[in-house]
Short mmCIF file of C-alpha atoms in Angstrom, two decimals:
data_model
loop_
_atom_site.label_atom_id
_atom_site.label_comp_id
_atom_site.label_asym_id
_atom_site.label_seq_id
_atom_site.Cartn_x
_atom_site.Cartn_y
_atom_site.Cartn_z
CA UNK A 1 -21.85 -23.75 140.24
CA UNK A 2 -20.84 -26.56 137.87
CA UNK A 3 -17.57 -28.33 138.60
CA UNK A 4 -15.89 -31.64 137.81
CA UNK A 5 -18.34 -33.43 140.12
CA UNK A 6 -21.42 -32.06 138.39
CA UNK A 7 -23.21 -34.66 136.26
CA UNK A 8 -25.26 -33.28 133.38
CA UNK A 9 -28.18 -35.19 131.87
CA UNK A 10 -29.88 -34.57 128.53
CA UNK A 11 -33.25 -36.29 128.36
CA UNK A 12 -35.18 -36.46 125.08
CA UNK A 13 -38.86 -37.48 124.92
CA UNK A 14 -40.42 -39.67 122.27
CA UNK A 15 -42.89 -38.19 119.84
CA UNK A 16 -42.19 -39.19 116.24
CA UNK A 17 -41.94 -36.26 113.85
CA UNK A 18 -42.58 -33.87 116.74
CA UNK A 19 -38.96 -34.50 117.81
CA UNK A 20 -38.17 -31.71 115.34
CA UNK A 21 -38.91 -29.46 118.34
CA UNK A 22 -35.93 -30.87 120.22
CA UNK A 23 -33.52 -30.12 117.39
CA UNK A 24 -34.77 -26.54 116.96
CA UNK A 25 -34.59 -26.04 120.74
CA UNK A 26 -30.98 -27.28 120.92
CA UNK A 27 -30.00 -25.02 118.00
CA UNK A 28 -31.31 -21.96 119.80
CA UNK A 29 -29.72 -22.98 123.10
CA UNK A 30 -26.29 -23.49 121.56
CA UNK A 31 -26.52 -20.35 119.45
CA UNK A 32 -27.29 -18.18 122.48
CA UNK A 33 -25.21 -20.01 125.10
CA UNK A 34 -22.05 -20.87 123.14
CA UNK A 35 -22.41 -18.58 120.10
CA UNK A 36 -22.61 -21.74 118.00
CA UNK A 37 -25.75 -21.59 115.83
CA UNK A 38 -25.25 -24.94 114.09
CA UNK A 39 -23.09 -27.29 116.17
CA UNK A 40 -22.19 -30.80 115.17
CA UNK A 41 -23.77 -33.55 117.23
CA UNK A 42 -20.55 -34.39 119.06
CA UNK A 43 -20.24 -30.76 120.19
CA UNK A 44 -23.69 -30.95 121.74
CA UNK A 45 -23.10 -34.33 123.36
CA UNK A 46 -19.79 -33.16 124.88
CA UNK A 47 -21.75 -30.91 127.26
CA UNK A 48 -23.51 -33.88 128.87
CA UNK A 49 -22.49 -36.94 130.85
CA UNK A 50 -25.63 -38.93 130.03
CA UNK A 51 -28.10 -38.82 127.15
CA UNK A 52 -31.34 -40.64 127.87
CA UNK A 53 -33.84 -40.92 125.03
CA UNK A 54 -36.92 -42.66 123.78
CA UNK A 55 -38.45 -43.16 120.32
CA UNK A 56 -38.26 -39.93 118.27
CA UNK A 57 -35.85 -38.49 120.84
CA UNK A 58 -33.60 -41.52 120.42
CA UNK A 59 -33.36 -40.75 116.70
CA UNK A 60 -32.20 -37.23 117.57
CA UNK A 61 -29.64 -38.65 119.99
CA UNK A 62 -28.38 -41.15 117.42
CA UNK A 63 -28.12 -38.49 114.71
CA UNK A 64 -25.98 -36.44 117.09
CA UNK A 65 -23.83 -39.54 117.70
CA UNK A 66 -23.46 -39.70 113.90
CA UNK A 67 -22.08 -36.15 114.26
CA UNK A 68 -24.63 -34.64 111.93
CA UNK A 69 -25.01 -30.89 112.34
CA UNK A 70 -28.27 -29.88 113.99
CA UNK A 71 -29.41 -28.32 110.70
CA UNK A 72 -28.90 -31.71 109.03
CA UNK A 73 -30.90 -33.45 111.77
CA UNK A 74 -33.73 -30.99 111.20
CA UNK A 75 -33.85 -32.17 107.59
CA UNK A 76 -34.56 -35.74 108.73
CA UNK A 77 -37.90 -34.44 109.98
CA UNK A 78 -38.49 -31.66 107.44
CA UNK A 79 -37.58 -33.58 104.26
CA UNK A 80 -40.57 -35.61 103.11
CA UNK A 81 -38.45 -38.21 101.33
CA UNK A 82 -36.47 -38.92 104.52
CA UNK A 83 -39.63 -38.98 106.64
CA UNK A 84 -41.20 -41.47 104.27
CA UNK A 85 -38.18 -43.75 104.62
CA UNK A 86 -38.69 -43.95 108.38
CA UNK A 87 -42.49 -43.97 108.15
CA UNK A 88 -42.73 -46.28 105.14
CA UNK A 89 -46.40 -46.97 104.50
CA UNK A 90 -47.63 -50.53 104.16
CA UNK A 91 -48.82 -51.48 100.70
CA UNK A 92 -52.24 -53.02 100.13
CA UNK A 93 -50.67 -56.46 99.79
CA UNK A 94 -48.75 -56.10 103.08
CA UNK A 95 -51.95 -55.62 105.06
CA UNK A 96 -54.01 -58.55 106.27
CA UNK A 97 -57.77 -58.54 105.73
CA UNK A 98 -58.29 -57.88 109.43
CA UNK A 99 -55.84 -54.95 109.35
CA UNK A 100 -57.55 -53.47 106.30
CA UNK A 101 -60.94 -53.61 108.00
CA UNK A 102 -59.50 -52.17 111.22
CA UNK A 103 -58.14 -49.14 109.36
CA UNK A 104 -61.74 -48.14 108.57
CA UNK A 105 -62.00 -47.38 112.30
CA UNK A 106 -58.56 -45.69 112.33
CA UNK A 107 -57.06 -48.64 114.16
CA UNK A 108 -54.11 -50.73 113.07
CA UNK A 109 -50.60 -50.47 111.69
CA UNK A 110 -49.70 -48.10 108.87
CA UNK A 111 -45.94 -48.52 108.53
CA UNK A 112 -43.37 -51.25 107.83
CA UNK A 113 -41.04 -52.03 110.73
CA UNK A 114 -38.36 -53.73 108.62
CA UNK A 115 -38.11 -50.81 106.19
CA UNK A 116 -37.65 -48.43 109.13
CA UNK A 117 -34.67 -50.48 110.30
CA UNK A 118 -33.14 -50.30 106.81
CA UNK A 119 -33.79 -46.56 106.61
CA UNK A 120 -32.11 -45.91 109.97
CA UNK A 121 -28.97 -47.71 108.79
CA UNK A 122 -28.96 -45.62 105.60
CA UNK A 123 -29.50 -42.31 107.42
CA UNK A 124 -26.92 -43.16 110.12
CA UNK A 125 -24.20 -45.15 108.29
CA UNK A 126 -21.36 -44.14 110.61
CA UNK A 127 -22.88 -45.71 113.72
CA UNK A 128 -24.85 -48.49 112.01
CA UNK A 129 -22.35 -51.09 113.20
CA UNK A 130 -21.02 -49.37 116.33
CA UNK A 131 -21.88 -51.22 119.55
CA UNK A 132 -23.46 -49.30 122.40
CA UNK A 133 -20.35 -49.80 124.53
CA UNK A 134 -18.18 -48.10 121.90
CA UNK A 135 -20.41 -45.05 121.43
CA UNK A 136 -18.84 -42.90 124.23
CA UNK A 137 -15.42 -43.22 122.54
CA UNK A 138 -16.98 -42.65 119.10
CA UNK A 139 -18.54 -39.32 120.13
CA UNK A 140 -15.59 -38.12 122.24
CA UNK A 141 -13.91 -34.85 121.34
CA UNK A 142 -10.13 -34.75 121.85
CA UNK A 143 -10.33 -38.28 123.28
CA UNK A 144 -12.28 -37.07 126.31
CA UNK A 145 -14.65 -39.97 126.89
CA UNK A 146 -17.59 -38.89 129.04
CA UNK A 147 -21.00 -39.13 127.32
CA UNK A 148 -22.98 -42.28 128.05
CA UNK A 149 -26.20 -43.33 126.30
CA UNK A 150 -29.37 -44.85 127.73
CA UNK A 151 -32.12 -45.86 125.29
CA UNK A 152 -35.53 -47.19 126.37
CA UNK A 153 -37.18 -50.23 124.78
CA UNK A 154 -39.87 -52.78 125.63
CA UNK A 155 -39.17 -56.51 125.48
CA UNK A 156 -42.09 -57.92 123.50
CA UNK A 157 -42.10 -61.45 124.93
CA UNK A 158 -40.97 -60.79 128.49
CA UNK A 159 -43.32 -57.81 128.87
CA UNK A 160 -40.76 -55.63 130.60
CA UNK A 161 -38.61 -52.59 130.02
CA UNK A 162 -35.27 -53.08 128.28
CA UNK A 163 -32.70 -50.38 128.98
CA UNK A 164 -29.99 -50.30 126.33
CA UNK A 165 -26.88 -48.85 128.03
CA UNK A 166 -23.47 -47.87 126.77
CA UNK A 167 -22.22 -48.11 130.38
CA UNK A 168 -22.27 -51.79 131.32
CA UNK A 169 -20.67 -50.93 134.67
CA UNK A 170 -23.60 -48.72 135.63
CA UNK A 171 -24.80 -49.46 139.16
CA UNK A 172 -28.36 -49.32 137.83
CA UNK A 173 -27.69 -52.44 135.76
CA UNK A 174 -29.00 -55.72 137.19
CA UNK A 175 -25.63 -57.44 136.81
CA UNK A 176 -23.86 -54.62 138.68
CA UNK A 177 -26.45 -54.70 141.49
CA UNK A 178 -26.01 -58.46 141.77
CA UNK A 179 -22.23 -58.11 142.06
CA UNK A 180 -22.57 -55.44 144.72
CA UNK A 181 -25.03 -57.40 146.85
CA UNK A 182 -22.89 -60.52 146.58
CA UNK A 183 -19.69 -58.52 147.27
CA UNK A 184 -18.16 -59.64 143.98
CA UNK A 185 -15.40 -57.16 143.09
CA UNK A 186 -15.03 -58.16 139.47
CA UNK A 187 -15.28 -56.35 136.18
CA UNK A 188 -18.68 -56.45 134.49
CA UNK A 189 -19.29 -59.06 131.86
CA UNK A 190 -20.90 -57.80 128.67
CA UNK A 191 -24.66 -57.99 129.27
CA UNK A 192 -27.62 -58.18 126.93
CA UNK A 193 -28.45 -54.50 127.00
CA UNK A 194 -24.90 -53.63 125.92
CA UNK A 195 -24.54 -56.13 123.09
CA UNK A 196 -26.46 -54.17 120.47
CA UNK A 197 -25.61 -51.34 118.12
CA UNK A 198 -26.98 -47.88 118.82
CA UNK A 199 -29.02 -48.09 115.60
CA UNK A 200 -30.59 -51.36 116.75
CA UNK A 201 -31.40 -49.77 120.12
CA UNK A 202 -33.16 -46.79 118.57
CA UNK A 203 -34.97 -49.12 116.16
CA UNK A 204 -36.38 -50.92 119.20
CA UNK A 205 -37.16 -47.68 120.99
CA UNK A 206 -39.00 -46.16 118.03
CA UNK A 207 -41.23 -49.05 116.95
CA UNK A 208 -44.59 -47.89 118.30
CA UNK A 209 -47.24 -50.62 118.36
CA UNK A 210 -50.90 -51.04 117.32
CA UNK A 211 -51.56 -47.85 115.35
CA UNK A 212 -48.12 -47.36 113.85
CA UNK A 213 -45.75 -50.21 112.94
CA UNK A 214 -46.83 -53.65 111.76
CA UNK A 215 -44.53 -55.85 113.85
CA UNK A 216 -42.02 -55.60 116.69
CA UNK A 217 -38.45 -54.52 115.97
CA UNK A 218 -36.36 -57.66 115.54
CA UNK A 219 -32.59 -58.10 115.60
CA UNK A 220 -29.99 -60.56 116.87
CA UNK A 221 -28.77 -60.36 120.48
CA UNK A 222 -26.44 -63.06 121.83
CA UNK A 223 -26.96 -65.01 118.61
CA UNK A 224 -30.72 -65.14 119.16
CA UNK A 225 -33.52 -63.01 117.69
CA UNK A 226 -35.06 -60.51 120.12
CA UNK A 227 -38.30 -58.57 119.71
CA UNK A 228 -39.10 -55.07 120.95
CA UNK A 229 -41.76 -52.38 120.97
CA UNK A 230 -41.37 -48.64 121.57
CA UNK A 231 -40.00 -47.68 124.98
CA UNK A 232 -43.10 -45.54 125.54
CA UNK A 233 -44.98 -48.78 126.30
CA UNK A 234 -43.02 -48.89 129.56
CA UNK A 235 -44.46 -45.53 130.67
CA UNK A 236 -41.16 -43.79 129.93
CA UNK A 237 -41.99 -41.81 126.81
CA UNK A 238 -40.40 -39.02 128.83
CA UNK A 239 -37.24 -40.87 129.96
CA UNK A 240 -36.14 -38.29 132.54
CA UNK A 241 -37.08 -40.45 135.53
CA UNK A 242 -34.99 -43.34 134.21
CA UNK A 243 -32.10 -40.91 133.60
CA UNK A 244 -32.25 -39.44 137.11
CA UNK A 245 -32.35 -42.95 138.58
CA UNK A 246 -29.26 -43.82 136.53
CA UNK A 247 -27.40 -40.77 137.87
CA UNK A 248 -28.33 -41.43 141.49
CA UNK A 249 -27.32 -45.09 141.29
CA UNK A 250 -23.86 -44.02 140.09
CA UNK A 251 -23.27 -41.17 142.53
CA UNK A 252 -20.72 -43.04 144.62
CA UNK A 253 -19.03 -44.79 141.68
CA UNK A 254 -18.48 -41.59 139.71
CA UNK A 255 -18.21 -39.20 142.69
CA UNK A 256 -21.22 -37.18 141.59
CA UNK A 257 -22.08 -34.30 143.89
CA UNK A 258 -24.60 -32.41 141.81
CA UNK A 259 -27.00 -33.51 139.05
CA UNK A 260 -28.18 -31.07 136.40
CA UNK A 261 -31.03 -32.12 134.11
CA UNK A 262 -32.15 -30.70 130.78
CA UNK A 263 -35.35 -32.47 129.72
CA UNK A 264 -36.67 -31.55 126.25
CA UNK A 265 -40.11 -32.65 125.12
CA UNK A 266 -41.89 -32.95 121.80
CA UNK A 267 -44.80 -30.63 122.49
CA UNK A 268 -48.05 -31.10 124.37
CA UNK A 269 -51.54 -29.99 123.32
CA UNK A 270 -54.14 -30.01 126.09
CA UNK A 271 -57.79 -29.17 126.69
CA UNK A 272 -59.91 -28.22 129.67
CA UNK A 273 -62.32 -30.64 131.28
CA UNK A 274 -65.63 -30.95 129.46
CA UNK A 275 -67.48 -29.51 132.50
CA UNK A 276 -65.27 -26.39 132.88
CA UNK A 277 -67.31 -23.54 134.44
CA UNK A 278 -65.33 -20.56 133.13
CA UNK A 279 -66.48 -19.61 129.59
CA UNK A 280 -64.30 -20.53 126.62
CA UNK A 281 -63.75 -18.49 123.48
CA UNK A 282 -63.63 -21.65 121.37
CA UNK A 283 -65.52 -24.85 122.15
CA UNK A 284 -62.48 -26.89 121.05
CA UNK A 285 -60.70 -25.72 124.22
CA UNK A 286 -62.90 -28.11 126.23
CA UNK A 287 -62.65 -31.87 125.94
CA UNK A 288 -65.67 -33.45 124.34
CA UNK A 289 -67.68 -35.83 126.53
CA UNK A 290 -68.15 -39.05 124.59
CA UNK A 291 -69.61 -42.33 125.73
CA UNK A 292 -67.01 -45.10 126.14
CA UNK A 293 -67.05 -47.88 123.56
CA UNK A 294 -64.82 -50.60 122.17
CA UNK A 295 -63.58 -48.77 119.08
CA UNK A 296 -63.09 -45.45 120.88
CA UNK A 297 -61.33 -47.12 123.81
CA UNK A 298 -58.96 -49.01 121.53
CA UNK A 299 -58.17 -45.75 119.72
CA UNK A 300 -57.40 -44.02 123.02
CA UNK A 301 -55.30 -46.88 124.35
CA UNK A 302 -53.24 -47.08 121.15
CA UNK A 303 -52.10 -43.49 121.77
CA UNK A 304 -51.89 -43.61 125.56
CA UNK A 305 -48.11 -44.12 125.58
CA UNK A 306 -47.74 -40.45 124.59
CA UNK A 307 -50.09 -38.94 127.16
CA UNK A 308 -49.63 -38.35 130.91
CA UNK A 309 -46.07 -39.68 131.51
CA UNK A 310 -44.40 -36.40 130.43
CA UNK A 311 -46.11 -34.60 133.34
CA UNK A 312 -45.73 -37.37 135.89
CA UNK A 313 -42.14 -38.32 135.04
CA UNK A 314 -40.89 -34.73 135.20
CA UNK A 315 -42.53 -34.08 138.56
CA UNK A 316 -41.29 -37.31 140.18
CA UNK A 317 -37.73 -36.81 138.86
CA UNK A 318 -37.76 -33.18 140.05
CA UNK A 319 -38.95 -34.24 143.54
CA UNK A 320 -36.23 -36.89 143.83
CA UNK A 321 -33.54 -34.29 143.16
CA UNK A 322 -35.33 -31.40 144.92
CA UNK A 323 -37.21 -32.69 147.99
CA UNK A 324 -37.48 -29.13 149.36
CA UNK A 325 -39.57 -28.23 146.27
CA UNK A 326 -38.04 -24.97 145.00
CA UNK A 327 -40.48 -23.15 142.71
CA UNK A 328 -37.69 -22.38 140.23
CA UNK A 329 -35.25 -25.30 140.13
CA UNK A 330 -32.13 -23.98 138.39
CA UNK A 331 -30.60 -27.44 138.00
CA UNK A 332 -33.77 -29.14 136.73
CA UNK A 333 -34.97 -27.63 133.47
CA UNK A 334 -37.96 -28.87 131.52
CA UNK A 335 -38.27 -27.36 128.04
CA UNK A 336 -41.40 -28.20 126.08
CA UNK A 337 -43.99 -26.07 124.22
CA UNK A 338 -47.34 -26.46 125.96
CA UNK A 339 -50.20 -25.47 123.68
CA UNK A 340 -52.98 -25.03 126.21
CA UNK A 341 -55.90 -22.73 127.08
CA UNK A 342 -54.85 -19.37 128.54
CA UNK A 343 -56.97 -17.58 131.14
CA UNK A 344 -57.84 -14.08 129.86
CA UNK A 345 -60.05 -11.16 130.88
CA UNK A 346 -60.37 -9.40 134.23
CA UNK A 347 -61.68 -10.50 137.63
CA UNK A 348 -65.32 -10.04 136.62
CA UNK A 349 -65.16 -11.49 133.12
CA UNK A 350 -62.63 -14.28 132.90
CA UNK A 351 -62.57 -16.61 129.92
CA UNK A 352 -60.31 -19.17 128.30
CA UNK A 353 -58.55 -18.22 125.09
CA UNK A 354 -55.77 -19.52 122.85
CA UNK A 355 -52.13 -18.42 123.18
CA UNK A 356 -51.19 -15.47 120.97
CA UNK A 357 -50.15 -16.42 117.45
CA UNK A 358 -52.16 -19.67 117.29
CA UNK A 359 -55.46 -19.74 115.42
CA UNK A 360 -58.48 -21.88 116.22
CA UNK A 361 -57.89 -23.99 113.12
CA UNK A 362 -54.20 -24.51 113.99
CA UNK A 363 -55.03 -25.50 117.57
CA UNK A 364 -57.59 -28.03 116.38
CA UNK A 365 -55.16 -29.42 113.81
CA UNK A 366 -52.34 -29.76 116.33
CA UNK A 367 -54.65 -31.32 118.89
CA UNK A 368 -55.79 -34.04 116.50
CA UNK A 369 -52.41 -34.52 114.79
CA UNK A 370 -50.74 -37.85 115.53
CA UNK A 371 -47.05 -38.34 116.31
CA UNK A 372 -46.45 -39.67 112.78
CA UNK A 373 -46.86 -36.30 111.09
CA UNK A 374 -45.75 -37.18 107.58
CA UNK A 375 -47.31 -34.44 105.47
CA UNK A 376 -45.38 -31.23 104.77
CA UNK A 377 -48.14 -28.98 106.13
CA UNK A 378 -48.22 -30.98 109.36
CA UNK A 379 -44.47 -30.68 109.94
CA UNK A 380 -44.62 -26.98 109.04
CA UNK A 381 -47.31 -26.46 111.69
CA UNK A 382 -45.18 -28.24 114.31
CA UNK A 383 -42.34 -25.91 113.32
CA UNK A 384 -44.61 -22.87 113.71
CA UNK A 385 -45.68 -24.03 117.19
CA UNK A 386 -42.02 -24.48 118.14
CA UNK A 387 -40.93 -21.09 116.79
CA UNK A 388 -43.78 -19.36 118.66
CA UNK A 389 -42.56 -20.99 121.89
CA UNK A 390 -38.86 -20.33 121.27
CA UNK A 391 -39.48 -16.66 120.45
CA UNK A 392 -41.82 -16.01 123.40
CA UNK A 393 -44.70 -15.12 121.08
CA UNK A 394 -47.46 -16.68 123.17
CA UNK A 395 -47.07 -20.44 123.64
CA UNK A 396 -45.88 -21.10 127.21
CA UNK A 397 -43.37 -23.64 128.44
CA UNK A 398 -44.55 -26.84 130.08
CA UNK A 399 -44.35 -26.41 133.83
CA UNK A 400 -43.36 -29.13 136.22
CA UNK A 401 -46.56 -28.22 138.08
CA UNK A 402 -49.30 -25.71 137.17
CA UNK A 403 -51.64 -23.84 139.50
CA UNK A 404 -55.44 -23.90 139.18
CA UNK A 405 -55.24 -21.25 136.43
CA UNK A 406 -52.78 -23.48 134.47
CA UNK A 407 -49.97 -20.99 135.06
CA UNK A 408 -46.50 -22.08 136.17
CA UNK A 409 -46.29 -23.04 139.83
CA UNK A 410 -43.05 -25.03 139.70
CA UNK A 411 -40.60 -24.84 136.81
CA UNK A 412 -40.09 -22.26 134.07
CA UNK A 413 -43.03 -20.33 132.67
CA UNK A 414 -41.49 -19.69 129.26
CA UNK A 415 -38.56 -20.71 127.12
CA UNK A 416 -36.58 -17.56 127.93
CA UNK A 417 -36.63 -18.28 131.68
CA UNK A 418 -35.57 -21.88 131.06
CA UNK A 419 -32.80 -20.78 128.69
CA UNK A 420 -31.45 -18.28 131.25
CA UNK A 421 -31.01 -21.05 133.82
CA UNK A 422 -29.42 -23.34 131.24
CA UNK A 423 -26.89 -20.63 130.39
CA UNK A 424 -26.09 -20.23 134.09
CA UNK A 425 -24.71 -23.78 134.13
CA UNK A 426 -21.83 -22.62 131.97
CA UNK A 427 -21.20 -19.20 133.53
CA UNK A 428 -18.32 -18.90 135.94
CA UNK A 429 -19.01 -16.75 139.01
CA UNK A 430 -17.28 -13.39 139.15
CA UNK A 431 -15.10 -12.93 142.23
CA UNK A 432 -16.20 -9.90 144.18
CA UNK A 433 -13.47 -7.67 145.65
#
């Protein structure tokens, strides 16, 4: 059971407006675990030792650091005016001729990077000037400093991951590793990844390239301008693997005996292979076979940062912490609505159908909807998908591994099962007489 040497991780995927799912999920968890239906951000953060986040998830993490109530964070995604501040569309005069032509093929930037940075400072004024290193003290309740932050970015010119940490003494940091190898028992100097504000870090983490924002995120680090793209470019759109690595590196330093992970996604929508043999109720349930080509390949690559990593990262992180492969890992919980085909019928007449409560038109819309869902009807549909999953109405939970029928093999089959294990983290055992 949890004790003082248990280290709890909250990992939040990227996914633009789909990060609304994370906020709604946390609201339900805290309502049913702590009888707190609308906690402030600091109350949520106090339950975790590390928050690791990317892109849209980093905005959720930062809004919690601002101590906004979860209902207020929902409004960032649900209020069109606020969404349009973050996703501020480029005007005709801001687009180059090449960019304007590219948009005919649905390729190229749509939003202004600099206006996003300004909007983040307006939405999060309390932490706009708070350095990463000061965030744990800023979010502390009753002066109990415990919650560290880890935000993922991509260094534009060095072509490498940039991990923005609040904990500059972390043994996962290059400077700390260097001191250990060289047997230098000195206090850490302030390093590049610590000398930024949290708002700057999430600006870097949420600036998706090619099809989204028009230029890299730019801000001053060590008196020099630095340039960044979205952390999803590093393959860590689901940052859980980075978070688990961080925890393991610090096991000795912080006397960690047990690691508990809550990884919350931003929804996945999947199809069957185009050559699936079992009949489908709707043709949209099978991927369409299309000949490769320059335009199509560029379109696919521009969105690739959001694709497979959520599956791969969760499985690798789970295996690192659970090498004996338990089918139901109580201390590793992945929560994410997985809109996918469901195998229906009996042994003699199997077929693939949609989850209950989701129509063919809604499935097709969600499948083609991009991460930058800026229209009210798009956000409402994301909310409907999330509510269906949270209420156990048909949409399953994303497994760590599925079987050949796409049912849960490792992990939690539905939100209720995942929630039950999350609640067990905070339940003290009853002494038996």
